[in-house]
mmCIF file with all atom_site columns, C-alpha atoms in Angstrom:
data_model
loop_
_atom_site.group_PDB
_atom_site.id
_atom_site.type_symbol
_atom_site.label_atom_id
_atom_site.label_alt_id
_atom_site.label_comp_id
_atom_site.label_asym_id
_atom_site.label_entity_id
_atom_site.label_seq_id
_atom_site.pdbx_PDB_ins_code
_atom_site.Cartn_x
_atom_site.Cartn_y
_atom_site.Cartn_z
_atom_site.occupancy
_atom_site.B_iso_or_equiv
_atom_site.pdbx_formal_charge
_atom_site.auth_seq_id
_atom_site.auth_comp_id
_atom_site.auth_asym_id
_atom_site.auth_atom_id
_atom_site.pdbx_PDB_model_num
ATOM 1   C CA . UNK A 1 1   ? -21.170 -23.649 -43.820 1.00 49.00 ? 155 UNK A CA 1
ATOM 2   C CA . UNK A 1 2   ? -22.186 -20.866 -41.471 1.00 53.00 ? 156 UNK A CA 1
ATOM 3   C CA . UNK A 1 3   ? -25.811 -19.805 -41.037 1.00 60.00 ? 157 UNK A CA 1
ATOM 4   C CA . UNK A 1 4   ? -25.406 -17.206 -43.779 1.00 64.00 ? 158 UNK A CA 1
ATOM 5   C CA . UNK A 1 5   ? -24.083 -19.855 -46.187 1.00 61.00 ? 159 UNK A CA 1
ATOM 6   C CA . UNK A 1 6   ? -20.453 -18.705 -46.025 1.00 66.00 ? 160 UNK A CA 1
ATOM 7   C CA . UNK A 1 7   ? -17.739 -21.220 -45.255 1.00 68.00 ? 161 UNK A CA 1
ATOM 8   C CA . UNK A 1 8   ? -16.508 -21.087 -41.657 1.00 71.00 ? 162 UNK A CA 1
ATOM 9   C CA . UNK A 1 9   ? -13.609 -18.702 -41.175 1.00 90.00 ? 163 UNK A CA 1
ATOM 10  C CA . UNK A 1 10  ? -10.173 -20.188 -40.561 1.00 96.00 ? 164 UNK A CA 1
ATOM 11  C CA . UNK A 1 11  ? -8.727  -19.330 -37.130 1.00 97.00 ? 165 UNK A CA 1
ATOM 12  C CA . UNK A 1 12  ? -4.992  -19.105 -36.478 1.00 98.00 ? 166 UNK A CA 1
ATOM 13  C CA . UNK A 1 13  ? -3.675  -18.833 -32.920 1.00 98.00 ? 167 UNK A CA 1
ATOM 14  C CA . UNK A 1 14  ? -0.175  -17.444 -32.390 1.00 97.00 ? 168 UNK A CA 1
ATOM 15  C CA . UNK A 1 15  ? 1.738   -17.419 -29.114 1.00 95.00 ? 169 UNK A CA 1
ATOM 16  C CA . UNK A 1 16  ? 3.554   -14.151 -28.428 1.00 93.00 ? 170 UNK A CA 1
ATOM 17  C CA . UNK A 1 17  ? 5.835   -13.145 -25.583 1.00 90.00 ? 171 UNK A CA 1
ATOM 18  C CA . UNK A 1 18  ? 8.002   -10.322 -26.884 1.00 86.00 ? 172 UNK A CA 1
ATOM 19  C CA . UNK A 1 19  ? 10.954  -12.576 -27.749 1.00 87.00 ? 173 UNK A CA 1
ATOM 20  C CA . UNK A 1 20  ? 12.649  -12.484 -31.141 1.00 90.00 ? 174 UNK A CA 1
ATOM 21  C CA . UNK A 1 21  ? 11.358  -15.919 -32.148 1.00 90.00 ? 175 UNK A CA 1
ATOM 22  C CA . UNK A 1 22  ? 7.814   -15.010 -31.046 1.00 90.00 ? 176 UNK A CA 1
ATOM 23  C CA . UNK A 1 23  ? 8.056   -11.837 -33.130 1.00 91.00 ? 177 UNK A CA 1
ATOM 24  C CA . UNK A 1 24  ? 9.032   -13.986 -36.117 1.00 94.00 ? 178 UNK A CA 1
ATOM 25  C CA . UNK A 1 25  ? 6.124   -16.316 -35.345 1.00 95.00 ? 179 UNK A CA 1
ATOM 26  C CA . UNK A 1 26  ? 3.777   -13.336 -35.209 1.00 94.00 ? 180 UNK A CA 1
ATOM 27  C CA . UNK A 1 27  ? 4.980   -12.052 -38.568 1.00 95.00 ? 181 UNK A CA 1
ATOM 28  C CA . UNK A 1 28  ? 4.606   -15.510 -40.095 1.00 97.00 ? 182 UNK A CA 1
ATOM 29  C CA . UNK A 1 29  ? 1.096   -15.858 -38.642 1.00 97.00 ? 183 UNK A CA 1
ATOM 30  C CA . UNK A 1 30  ? 0.091   -12.427 -40.009 1.00 96.00 ? 184 UNK A CA 1
ATOM 31  C CA . UNK A 1 31  ? 1.158   -13.488 -43.492 1.00 96.00 ? 185 UNK A CA 1
ATOM 32  C CA . UNK A 1 32  ? -0.596  -16.807 -43.139 1.00 96.00 ? 186 UNK A CA 1
ATOM 33  C CA . UNK A 1 33  ? -3.798  -15.127 -41.915 1.00 96.00 ? 187 UNK A CA 1
ATOM 34  C CA . UNK A 1 34  ? -3.679  -12.600 -44.736 1.00 95.00 ? 188 UNK A CA 1
ATOM 35  C CA . UNK A 1 35  ? -3.255  -15.312 -47.406 1.00 95.00 ? 189 UNK A CA 1
ATOM 36  C CA . UNK A 1 36  ? -6.090  -17.379 -45.932 1.00 94.00 ? 190 UNK A CA 1
ATOM 37  C CA . UNK A 1 37  ? -8.363  -14.452 -45.001 1.00 94.00 ? 191 UNK A CA 1
ATOM 38  C CA . UNK A 1 38  ? -8.298  -15.950 -41.515 1.00 96.00 ? 192 UNK A CA 1
ATOM 39  C CA . UNK A 1 39  ? -9.000  -14.683 -38.036 1.00 97.00 ? 193 UNK A CA 1
ATOM 40  C CA . UNK A 1 40  ? -5.727  -14.187 -36.128 1.00 97.00 ? 194 UNK A CA 1
ATOM 41  C CA . UNK A 1 41  ? -5.695  -14.569 -32.357 1.00 98.00 ? 195 UNK A CA 1
ATOM 42  C CA . UNK A 1 42  ? -2.452  -13.583 -30.608 1.00 97.00 ? 196 UNK A CA 1
ATOM 43  C CA . UNK A 1 43  ? -2.050  -15.045 -27.109 1.00 97.00 ? 197 UNK A CA 1
ATOM 44  C CA . UNK A 1 44  ? 0.220   -13.592 -24.423 1.00 94.00 ? 198 UNK A CA 1
ATOM 45  C CA . UNK A 1 45  ? 0.454   -15.620 -21.225 1.00 93.00 ? 199 UNK A CA 1
ATOM 46  C CA . UNK A 1 46  ? 1.520   -13.877 -18.042 1.00 89.00 ? 200 UNK A CA 1
ATOM 47  C CA . UNK A 1 47  ? 3.660   -16.284 -16.029 1.00 86.00 ? 201 UNK A CA 1
ATOM 48  C CA . UNK A 1 48  ? 5.268   -16.204 -12.608 1.00 78.00 ? 202 UNK A CA 1
ATOM 49  C CA . UNK A 1 49  ? 7.350   -19.349 -13.083 1.00 69.00 ? 203 UNK A CA 1
ATOM 50  C CA . UNK A 1 50  ? 10.110  -20.039 -10.589 1.00 59.00 ? 204 UNK A CA 1
ATOM 51  C CA . UNK A 1 51  ? 9.957   -16.470 -9.264  1.00 61.00 ? 205 UNK A CA 1
ATOM 52  C CA . UNK A 1 52  ? 6.818   -17.182 -7.269  1.00 66.00 ? 206 UNK A CA 1
ATOM 53  C CA . UNK A 1 53  ? 8.603   -19.698 -5.037  1.00 67.00 ? 207 UNK A CA 1
ATOM 54  C CA . UNK A 1 54  ? 12.185  -18.436 -5.220  1.00 71.00 ? 208 UNK A CA 1
ATOM 55  C CA . UNK A 1 55  ? 11.605  -14.711 -4.786  1.00 74.00 ? 209 UNK A CA 1
ATOM 56  C CA . UNK A 1 56  ? 8.035   -13.822 -3.859  1.00 74.00 ? 210 UNK A CA 1
ATOM 57  C CA . UNK A 1 57  ? 9.025   -10.188 -3.406  1.00 78.00 ? 211 UNK A CA 1
ATOM 58  C CA . UNK A 1 58  ? 9.867   -10.042 -7.126  1.00 76.00 ? 212 UNK A CA 1
ATOM 59  C CA . UNK A 1 59  ? 6.325   -10.926 -8.218  1.00 80.00 ? 213 UNK A CA 1
ATOM 60  C CA . UNK A 1 60  ? 5.004   -7.329  -8.422  1.00 84.00 ? 214 UNK A CA 1
ATOM 61  C CA . UNK A 1 61  ? 8.012   -6.288  -10.518 1.00 83.00 ? 215 UNK A CA 1
ATOM 62  C CA . UNK A 1 62  ? 7.569   -9.295  -12.791 1.00 83.00 ? 216 UNK A CA 1
ATOM 63  C CA . UNK A 1 63  ? 3.877   -8.492  -13.265 1.00 85.00 ? 217 UNK A CA 1
ATOM 64  C CA . UNK A 1 64  ? 4.725   -4.865  -14.031 1.00 89.00 ? 218 UNK A CA 1
ATOM 65  C CA . UNK A 1 65  ? 7.389   -5.925  -16.527 1.00 87.00 ? 219 UNK A CA 1
ATOM 66  C CA . UNK A 1 66  ? 5.032   -8.309  -18.308 1.00 87.00 ? 220 UNK A CA 1
ATOM 67  C CA . UNK A 1 67  ? 2.295   -5.662  -18.427 1.00 89.00 ? 221 UNK A CA 1
ATOM 68  C CA . UNK A 1 68  ? 4.846   -3.325  -20.040 1.00 90.00 ? 222 UNK A CA 1
ATOM 69  C CA . UNK A 1 69  ? 5.769   -5.953  -22.636 1.00 88.00 ? 223 UNK A CA 1
ATOM 70  C CA . UNK A 1 70  ? 2.103   -6.415  -23.564 1.00 90.00 ? 224 UNK A CA 1
ATOM 71  C CA . UNK A 1 71  ? 1.507   -2.657  -23.730 1.00 93.00 ? 225 UNK A CA 1
ATOM 72  C CA . UNK A 1 72  ? 4.560   -2.275  -26.002 1.00 91.00 ? 226 UNK A CA 1
ATOM 73  C CA . UNK A 1 73  ? 3.370   -5.096  -28.257 1.00 90.00 ? 227 UNK A CA 1
ATOM 74  C CA . UNK A 1 74  ? -0.117  -3.595  -28.519 1.00 91.00 ? 228 UNK A CA 1
ATOM 75  C CA . UNK A 1 75  ? 1.373   -0.153  -29.302 1.00 93.00 ? 229 UNK A CA 1
ATOM 76  C CA . UNK A 1 76  ? 3.750   -1.543  -31.950 1.00 90.00 ? 230 UNK A CA 1
ATOM 77  C CA . UNK A 1 77  ? 0.951   -3.535  -33.576 1.00 88.00 ? 231 UNK A CA 1
ATOM 78  C CA . UNK A 1 78  ? -1.338  -0.508  -33.661 1.00 90.00 ? 232 UNK A CA 1
ATOM 79  C CA . UNK A 1 79  ? 1.362   1.840   -34.998 1.00 92.00 ? 233 UNK A CA 1
ATOM 80  C CA . UNK A 1 80  ? 2.582   -0.572  -37.649 1.00 91.00 ? 234 UNK A CA 1
ATOM 81  C CA . UNK A 1 81  ? -0.871  -1.135  -39.130 1.00 91.00 ? 235 UNK A CA 1
ATOM 82  C CA . UNK A 1 82  ? 0.220   -4.689  -39.914 1.00 90.00 ? 236 UNK A CA 1
ATOM 83  C CA . UNK A 1 83  ? -3.101  -6.192  -38.836 1.00 92.00 ? 237 UNK A CA 1
ATOM 84  C CA . UNK A 1 84  ? -5.393  -3.371  -39.983 1.00 93.00 ? 238 UNK A CA 1
ATOM 85  C CA . UNK A 1 85  ? -6.765  -5.504  -42.810 1.00 92.00 ? 239 UNK A CA 1
ATOM 86  C CA . UNK A 1 86  ? -7.189  -8.617  -40.633 1.00 94.00 ? 240 UNK A CA 1
ATOM 87  C CA . UNK A 1 87  ? -9.748  -9.923  -38.202 1.00 95.00 ? 241 UNK A CA 1
ATOM 88  C CA . UNK A 1 88  ? -7.331  -9.683  -35.246 1.00 96.00 ? 242 UNK A CA 1
ATOM 89  C CA . UNK A 1 89  ? -7.573  -10.078 -31.500 1.00 96.00 ? 243 UNK A CA 1
ATOM 90  C CA . UNK A 1 90  ? -4.974  -10.130 -28.737 1.00 96.00 ? 244 UNK A CA 1
ATOM 91  C CA . UNK A 1 91  ? -5.820  -12.291 -25.740 1.00 97.00 ? 245 UNK A CA 1
ATOM 92  C CA . UNK A 1 92  ? -4.052  -12.153 -22.384 1.00 95.00 ? 246 UNK A CA 1
ATOM 93  C CA . UNK A 1 93  ? -4.098  -15.102 -20.005 1.00 95.00 ? 247 UNK A CA 1
ATOM 94  C CA . UNK A 1 94  ? -2.350  -15.970 -16.752 1.00 92.00 ? 248 UNK A CA 1
ATOM 95  C CA . UNK A 1 95  ? -0.735  -19.311 -15.969 1.00 90.00 ? 249 UNK A CA 1
ATOM 96  C CA . UNK A 1 96  ? 1.062   -22.014 -17.869 1.00 91.00 ? 250 UNK A CA 1
ATOM 97  C CA . UNK A 1 97  ? 1.789   -20.984 -21.497 1.00 92.00 ? 251 UNK A CA 1
ATOM 98  C CA . UNK A 1 98  ? 1.134   -24.466 -22.877 1.00 93.00 ? 252 UNK A CA 1
ATOM 99  C CA . UNK A 1 99  ? -2.184  -24.891 -21.088 1.00 94.00 ? 253 UNK A CA 1
ATOM 100 C CA . UNK A 1 100 ? -3.391  -21.388 -21.888 1.00 96.00 ? 254 UNK A CA 1
ATOM 101 C CA . UNK A 1 101 ? -2.488  -21.508 -25.595 1.00 96.00 ? 255 UNK A CA 1
ATOM 102 C CA . UNK A 1 102 ? -4.216  -24.883 -25.870 1.00 96.00 ? 256 UNK A CA 1
ATOM 103 C CA . UNK A 1 103 ? -7.264  -23.497 -24.028 1.00 97.00 ? 257 UNK A CA 1
ATOM 104 C CA . UNK A 1 104 ? -7.514  -20.501 -26.377 1.00 97.00 ? 258 UNK A CA 1
ATOM 105 C CA . UNK A 1 105 ? -7.036  -22.747 -29.408 1.00 97.00 ? 259 UNK A CA 1
ATOM 106 C CA . UNK A 1 106 ? -9.862  -25.007 -28.220 1.00 96.00 ? 260 UNK A CA 1
ATOM 107 C CA . UNK A 1 107 ? -12.145 -22.087 -27.305 1.00 97.00 ? 261 UNK A CA 1
ATOM 108 C CA . UNK A 1 108 ? -11.625 -20.386 -30.665 1.00 96.00 ? 262 UNK A CA 1
ATOM 109 C CA . UNK A 1 109 ? -11.774 -23.651 -32.597 1.00 95.00 ? 263 UNK A CA 1
ATOM 110 C CA . UNK A 1 110 ? -8.336  -23.015 -34.073 1.00 97.00 ? 264 UNK A CA 1
ATOM 111 C CA . UNK A 1 111 ? -7.351  -24.494 -37.386 1.00 97.00 ? 265 UNK A CA 1
ATOM 112 C CA . UNK A 1 112 ? -3.636  -23.909 -36.740 1.00 97.00 ? 266 UNK A CA 1
ATOM 113 C CA . UNK A 1 113 ? -1.254  -22.790 -33.998 1.00 97.00 ? 267 UNK A CA 1
ATOM 114 C CA . UNK A 1 114 ? 1.977   -20.867 -34.606 1.00 96.00 ? 268 UNK A CA 1
ATOM 115 C CA . UNK A 1 115 ? 4.749   -20.415 -32.017 1.00 94.00 ? 269 UNK A CA 1
ATOM 116 C CA . UNK A 1 116 ? 8.372   -19.360 -31.987 1.00 91.00 ? 270 UNK A CA 1
ATOM 117 C CA . UNK A 1 117 ? 11.167  -21.853 -31.400 1.00 87.00 ? 271 UNK A CA 1
ATOM 118 C CA . UNK A 1 118 ? 12.760  -21.700 -27.966 1.00 78.00 ? 272 UNK A CA 1
ATOM 119 C CA . UNK A 1 119 ? 16.328  -20.483 -27.765 1.00 68.00 ? 273 UNK A CA 1
ATOM 120 C CA . UNK A 1 120 ? 16.832  -21.625 -24.161 1.00 58.00 ? 274 UNK A CA 1
ATOM 121 C CA . UNK A 1 121 ? 19.398  -24.394 -23.736 1.00 46.00 ? 275 UNK A CA 1
ATOM 122 C CA . UNK A 1 122 ? 17.420  -26.178 -21.012 1.00 42.00 ? 276 UNK A CA 1
ATOM 123 C CA . UNK A 1 123 ? 14.522  -26.747 -23.346 1.00 41.00 ? 277 UNK A CA 1
ATOM 124 C CA . UNK A 1 124 ? 16.632  -29.153 -25.366 1.00 44.00 ? 278 UNK A CA 1
ATOM 125 C CA . UNK A 1 125 ? 16.550  -31.474 -22.343 1.00 40.00 ? 279 UNK A CA 1
ATOM 126 C CA . UNK A 1 126 ? 13.063  -31.049 -20.892 1.00 42.00 ? 280 UNK A CA 1
ATOM 127 C CA . UNK A 1 127 ? 11.223  -29.825 -23.962 1.00 54.00 ? 281 UNK A CA 1
ATOM 128 C CA . UNK A 1 128 ? 9.897   -26.473 -24.983 1.00 80.00 ? 282 UNK A CA 1
ATOM 129 C CA . UNK A 1 129 ? 6.413   -25.108 -25.449 1.00 85.00 ? 283 UNK A CA 1
ATOM 130 C CA . UNK A 1 130 ? 6.730   -25.858 -29.167 1.00 85.00 ? 284 UNK A CA 1
ATOM 131 C CA . UNK A 1 131 ? 7.733   -29.479 -28.525 1.00 85.00 ? 285 UNK A CA 1
ATOM 132 C CA . UNK A 1 132 ? 4.786   -30.000 -26.177 1.00 87.00 ? 286 UNK A CA 1
ATOM 133 C CA . UNK A 1 133 ? 2.356   -28.419 -28.636 1.00 90.00 ? 287 UNK A CA 1
ATOM 134 C CA . UNK A 1 134 ? 3.618   -30.523 -31.538 1.00 87.00 ? 288 UNK A CA 1
ATOM 135 C CA . UNK A 1 135 ? 3.588   -33.722 -29.482 1.00 88.00 ? 289 UNK A CA 1
ATOM 136 C CA . UNK A 1 136 ? 0.077   -33.214 -28.093 1.00 85.00 ? 290 UNK A CA 1
ATOM 137 C CA . UNK A 1 137 ? -1.481  -31.226 -30.931 1.00 80.00 ? 291 UNK A CA 1
ATOM 138 C CA . UNK A 1 138 ? -5.032  -31.526 -32.083 1.00 87.00 ? 292 UNK A CA 1
ATOM 139 C CA . UNK A 1 139 ? -4.301  -29.127 -34.979 1.00 91.00 ? 293 UNK A CA 1
ATOM 140 C CA . UNK A 1 140 ? -1.306  -28.293 -37.177 1.00 94.00 ? 294 UNK A CA 1
ATOM 141 C CA . UNK A 1 141 ? 1.488   -26.530 -35.292 1.00 94.00 ? 295 UNK A CA 1
ATOM 142 C CA . UNK A 1 142 ? 4.049   -24.349 -37.064 1.00 94.00 ? 296 UNK A CA 1
ATOM 143 C CA . UNK A 1 143 ? 7.270   -23.627 -35.165 1.00 91.00 ? 297 UNK A CA 1
ATOM 144 C CA . UNK A 1 144 ? 9.051   -20.547 -36.466 1.00 92.00 ? 298 UNK A CA 1
ATOM 145 C CA . UNK A 1 145 ? 12.770  -20.019 -35.767 1.00 87.00 ? 299 UNK A CA 1
#
């Protein structure tokens, strides 16, 4: 129970990156949060990945592109009104998506994490974000296709 006697609010963390599967994960998480009257925390992680070492000159363009993706997501969310009736927050982090989503989930005391399934072929060999989250999870993880 909280100090006011109410049960603690459920917290759902969803990873978003502008991809189709992340959009599906976001929609699923919105529905889940609505049904549970939960707090929904969307996490976008800015990454530099292989570009930092392979093409350092491309870093400013990559940062600009990612900032545009986040701005578009924020605009679409606001215009759609899909989270108007929810306790919703969008968090931006920089670094490794796995580590940052886990960090936000720990900080917010998440009850569940939702992510989209990877469509990249290489992830079948080395593992995707979803695989790492499921394998190492301290909370339920839903992977949305």
